[in-house]
């Protein structure tokens, strides 16, 4: 997605060879027009499937899950990282190890909002190690729902996330794929026209 790659080049701060900061437009301050455009892009890519629900993990996937939900005309559900006092019902949950924060936590979704009748598209801001998204795919499986695919805004393709998901037979599409980066430079993997045509 050219507009996204341009914004990453213009505003992204490459803090190291593995960490990209995009909080001026993606995941702290959010460019709402761009977020809605991202939602429509996911609809273009996965729209031939009859998606019934968009899933993400709080907090920084929420704006893109909402945008995708608007584009598909379906609800979105976000997995919670902490159990809220209001959450008394049964949940599906999965452990996640965060490599960025070096901590373990559990994500959970109420069983009321996901079931065997659902066809799910998972959406998130970053695909890095894939730990959070593997946890979400475990939840989809536990609920007996069908996973249509995973859509990520930015993929750091030099990390193992895509491989982990593809090993599970999951269709992955990211809007900007970073092959390599270093302070002052970022190299994208060109978007494959055929990839979209085969969808
Ligand atoms: P995972 O390693 O599980 O694929 O990534 C988990 C989460 O860590 C992502 O959804 C994202 O919120 C955050 N994350 C991973 N890598 C980066 C990065 O380079 N920059 C930013 N801003 N967040 C990241």
PDB file of N, CA and C and ligand atoms in Angstrom, residues 18-23 27 60-61 81 96-100 105 124-133 156 159 161 181, ligand 1:
ATOM      1  N   UNK A  18      15.392  -3.574  14.685  1.00  0.00           N
ATOM      2  CA  UNK A  18      14.159  -4.364  14.852  1.00  0.00           C
ATOM      3  C   UNK A  18      12.946  -3.553  15.314  1.00  0.00           C
ATOM      4  N   UNK A  19      13.132  -2.317  15.754  1.00  0.00           N
ATOM      5  CA  UNK A  19      11.984  -1.568  16.292  1.00  0.00           C
ATOM      6  C   UNK A  19      11.710  -0.291  15.490  1.00  0.00           C
ATOM      7  N   UNK A  20      10.460  -0.219  15.021  1.00  0.00           N
ATOM      8  CA  UNK A  20      10.000   0.928  14.229  1.00  0.00           C
ATOM      9  C   UNK A  20       8.935   1.675  15.021  1.00  0.00           C
ATOM     10  N   UNK A  21       9.101   2.981  15.142  1.00  0.00           N
ATOM     11  CA  UNK A  21       8.107   3.782  15.862  1.00  0.00           C
ATOM     12  C   UNK A  21       7.255   4.542  14.843  1.00  0.00           C
ATOM     13  N   UNK A  22       5.960   4.334  14.911  1.00  0.00           N
ATOM     14  CA  UNK A  22       5.051   4.987  13.955  1.00  0.00           C
ATOM     15  C   UNK A  22       3.912   5.658  14.719  1.00  0.00           C
ATOM     16  N   UNK A  23       4.243   6.188  15.888  1.00  0.00           N
ATOM     17  CA  UNK A  23       3.145   6.654  16.745  1.00  0.00           C
ATOM     18  C   UNK A  23       2.638   8.048  16.404  1.00  0.00           C
ATOM     19  N   UNK A  27      -0.214   4.262  15.775  1.00  0.00           N
ATOM     20  CA  UNK A  27      -0.606   3.579  17.009  1.00  0.00           C
ATOM     21  C   UNK A  27      -0.460   4.368  18.310  1.00  0.00           C
ATOM     22  N   UNK A  60      -3.411  -1.636  20.302  1.00  0.00           N
ATOM     23  CA  UNK A  60      -3.107  -0.926  19.060  1.00  0.00           C
ATOM     24  C   UNK A  60      -3.657  -1.587  17.797  1.00  0.00           C
ATOM     25  N   UNK A  61      -4.386  -2.699  17.941  1.00  0.00           N
ATOM     26  CA  UNK A  61      -5.058  -3.250  16.765  1.00  0.00           C
ATOM     27  C   UNK A  61      -6.463  -2.692  16.615  1.00  0.00           C
ATOM     28  N   UNK A  81      -6.262  -8.063  27.485  1.00  0.00           N
ATOM     29  CA  UNK A  81      -5.012  -8.566  28.070  1.00  0.00           C
ATOM     30  C   UNK A  81      -5.132  -8.748  29.576  1.00  0.00           C
ATOM     31  N   UNK A  96       0.396 -15.598  25.861  1.00  0.00           N
ATOM     32  CA  UNK A  96       1.218 -14.890  24.864  1.00  0.00           C
ATOM     33  C   UNK A  96       2.507 -14.453  25.545  1.00  0.00           C
ATOM     34  N   UNK A  97       3.613 -14.639  24.844  1.00  0.00           N
ATOM     35  CA  UNK A  97       4.871 -14.093  25.364  1.00  0.00           C
ATOM     36  C   UNK A  97       5.222 -12.867  24.530  1.00  0.00           C
ATOM     37  N   UNK A  98       5.321 -11.714  25.164  1.00  0.00           N
ATOM     38  CA  UNK A  98       5.677 -10.495  24.446  1.00  0.00           C
ATOM     39  C   UNK A  98       7.190 -10.334  24.435  1.00  0.00           C
ATOM     40  N   UNK A  99       7.753 -10.333  23.220  1.00  0.00           N
ATOM     41  CA  UNK A  99       9.194 -10.166  23.110  1.00  0.00           C
ATOM     42  C   UNK A  99       9.577  -8.695  23.238  1.00  0.00           C
ATOM     43  N   UNK A 100       8.645  -7.806  22.840  1.00  0.00           N
ATOM     44  CA  UNK A 100       8.958  -6.374  22.950  1.00  0.00           C
ATOM     45  C   UNK A 100       8.977  -5.945  24.424  1.00  0.00           C
ATOM     46  N   UNK A 105       1.637 -12.893  29.279  1.00  0.00           N
ATOM     47  CA  UNK A 105       0.290 -12.491  29.686  1.00  0.00           C
ATOM     48  C   UNK A 105      -0.714 -13.394  28.997  1.00  0.00           C
ATOM     49  N   UNK A 124      -4.242  -6.752  12.781  1.00  0.00           N
ATOM     50  CA  UNK A 124      -3.403  -6.140  13.827  1.00  0.00           C
ATOM     51  C   UNK A 124      -2.491  -5.084  13.215  1.00  0.00           C
ATOM     52  N   UNK A 125      -1.879  -4.283  14.098  1.00  0.00           N
ATOM     53  CA  UNK A 125      -1.019  -3.197  13.598  1.00  0.00           C
ATOM     54  C   UNK A 125       0.310  -3.736  13.077  1.00  0.00           C
ATOM     55  N   UNK A 126       0.956  -4.612  13.857  1.00  0.00           N
ATOM     56  CA  UNK A 126       2.273  -5.130  13.486  1.00  0.00           C
ATOM     57  C   UNK A 126       2.271  -6.642  13.479  1.00  0.00           C
ATOM     58  N   UNK A 127       3.001  -7.212  12.531  1.00  0.00           N
ATOM     59  CA  UNK A 127       3.342  -8.636  12.604  1.00  0.00           C
ATOM     60  C   UNK A 127       4.853  -8.684  12.809  1.00  0.00           C
ATOM     61  N   UNK A 128       5.256  -9.139  13.989  1.00  0.00           N
ATOM     62  CA  UNK A 128       6.685  -9.190  14.323  1.00  0.00           C
ATOM     63  C   UNK A 128       7.051 -10.644  14.609  1.00  0.00           C
ATOM     64  N   UNK A 129       7.044 -11.030  15.885  1.00  0.00           N
ATOM     65  CA  UNK A 129       7.334 -12.442  16.201  1.00  0.00           C
ATOM     66  C   UNK A 129       6.100 -13.323  15.985  1.00  0.00           C
ATOM     67  N   UNK A 130       4.946 -12.687  15.893  1.00  0.00           N
ATOM     68  CA  UNK A 130       3.713 -13.439  15.665  1.00  0.00           C
ATOM     69  C   UNK A 130       3.088 -13.998  16.939  1.00  0.00           C
ATOM     70  N   UNK A 131       3.717 -13.753  18.098  1.00  0.00           N
ATOM     71  CA  UNK A 131       3.239 -14.368  19.342  1.00  0.00           C
ATOM     72  C   UNK A 131       1.776 -14.001  19.636  1.00  0.00           C
ATOM     73  N   UNK A 132       1.458 -12.716  19.513  1.00  0.00           N
ATOM     74  CA  UNK A 132       0.097 -12.278  19.835  1.00  0.00           C
ATOM     75  C   UNK A 132      -0.913 -12.897  18.861  1.00  0.00           C
ATOM     76  N   UNK A 133      -0.537 -12.949  17.587  1.00  0.00           N
ATOM     77  CA  UNK A 133      -1.494 -13.456  16.594  1.00  0.00           C
ATOM     78  C   UNK A 133      -1.631 -14.974  16.648  1.00  0.00           C
ATOM     79  N   UNK A 156       7.155  -6.894   9.792  1.00  0.00           N
ATOM     80  CA  UNK A 156       8.617  -6.902   9.764  1.00  0.00           C
ATOM     81  C   UNK A 156       8.992  -8.304   9.290  1.00  0.00           C
ATOM     82  N   UNK A 159      11.399 -10.916  10.772  1.00  0.00           N
ATOM     83  CA  UNK A 159      11.085 -11.633  12.016  1.00  0.00           C
ATOM     84  C   UNK A 159      10.202 -12.844  11.677  1.00  0.00           C
ATOM     85  N   UNK A 161       7.203 -14.023  12.492  1.00  0.00           N
ATOM     86  CA  UNK A 161       5.745 -14.082  12.600  1.00  0.00           C
ATOM     87  C   UNK A 161       5.038 -14.697  11.401  1.00  0.00           C
ATOM     88  N   UNK A 181      15.648  -2.890   7.903  1.00  0.00           N
ATOM     89  CA  UNK A 181      15.676  -1.465   8.257  1.00  0.00           C
ATOM     90  C   UNK A 181      16.873  -1.181   9.158  1.00  0.00           C
TER      91      UNK A 181
HETATM   92  P1  LIG B   1       4.380  -9.860  17.970  1.00  0.00           P
HETATM   93  O1  LIG B   1       5.835  -9.953  18.335  1.00  0.00           O
HETATM   94  O2  LIG B   1       3.511 -10.693  18.864  1.00  0.00           O
HETATM   95  O3  LIG B   1       4.156 -10.153  16.485  1.00  0.00           O
HETATM   96  O4  LIG B   1       3.989  -8.339  18.191  1.00  0.00           O
HETATM   97  C1  LIG B   1       3.144  -7.961  19.244  1.00  0.00           C
HETATM   98  C2  LIG B   1       2.852  -6.489  19.233  1.00  0.00           C
HETATM   99  O5  LIG B   1       4.063  -5.795  19.552  1.00  0.00           O
HETATM  100  C3  LIG B   1       2.374  -5.870  17.917  1.00  0.00           C
HETATM  101  O6  LIG B   1       0.996  -6.008  17.722  1.00  0.00           O
HETATM  102  C4  LIG B   1       2.756  -4.421  18.134  1.00  0.00           C
HETATM  103  O7  LIG B   1       1.743  -3.751  18.867  1.00  0.00           O
HETATM  104  C5  LIG B   1       4.034  -4.522  18.954  1.00  0.00           C
HETATM  105  N1  LIG B   1       5.211  -4.398  18.084  1.00  0.00           N
HETATM  106  C6  LIG B   1       6.015  -5.383  17.619  1.00  0.00           C
HETATM  107  N2  LIG B   1       7.039  -4.852  16.915  1.00  0.00           N
HETATM  108  C7  LIG B   1       6.861  -3.507  16.909  1.00  0.00           C
HETATM  109  C8  LIG B   1       7.593  -2.400  16.353  1.00  0.00           C
HETATM  110  O8  LIG B   1       8.627  -2.530  15.660  1.00  0.00           O
HETATM  111  N3  LIG B   1       7.084  -1.159  16.582  1.00  0.00           N
HETATM  112  C9  LIG B   1       5.943  -0.948  17.314  1.00  0.00           C
HETATM  113  N4  LIG B   1       5.541   0.313  17.457  1.00  0.00           N
HETATM  114  N5  LIG B   1       5.256  -1.964  17.874  1.00  0.00           N
HETATM  115  C10 LIG B   1       5.704  -3.225  17.672  1.00  0.00           C
END
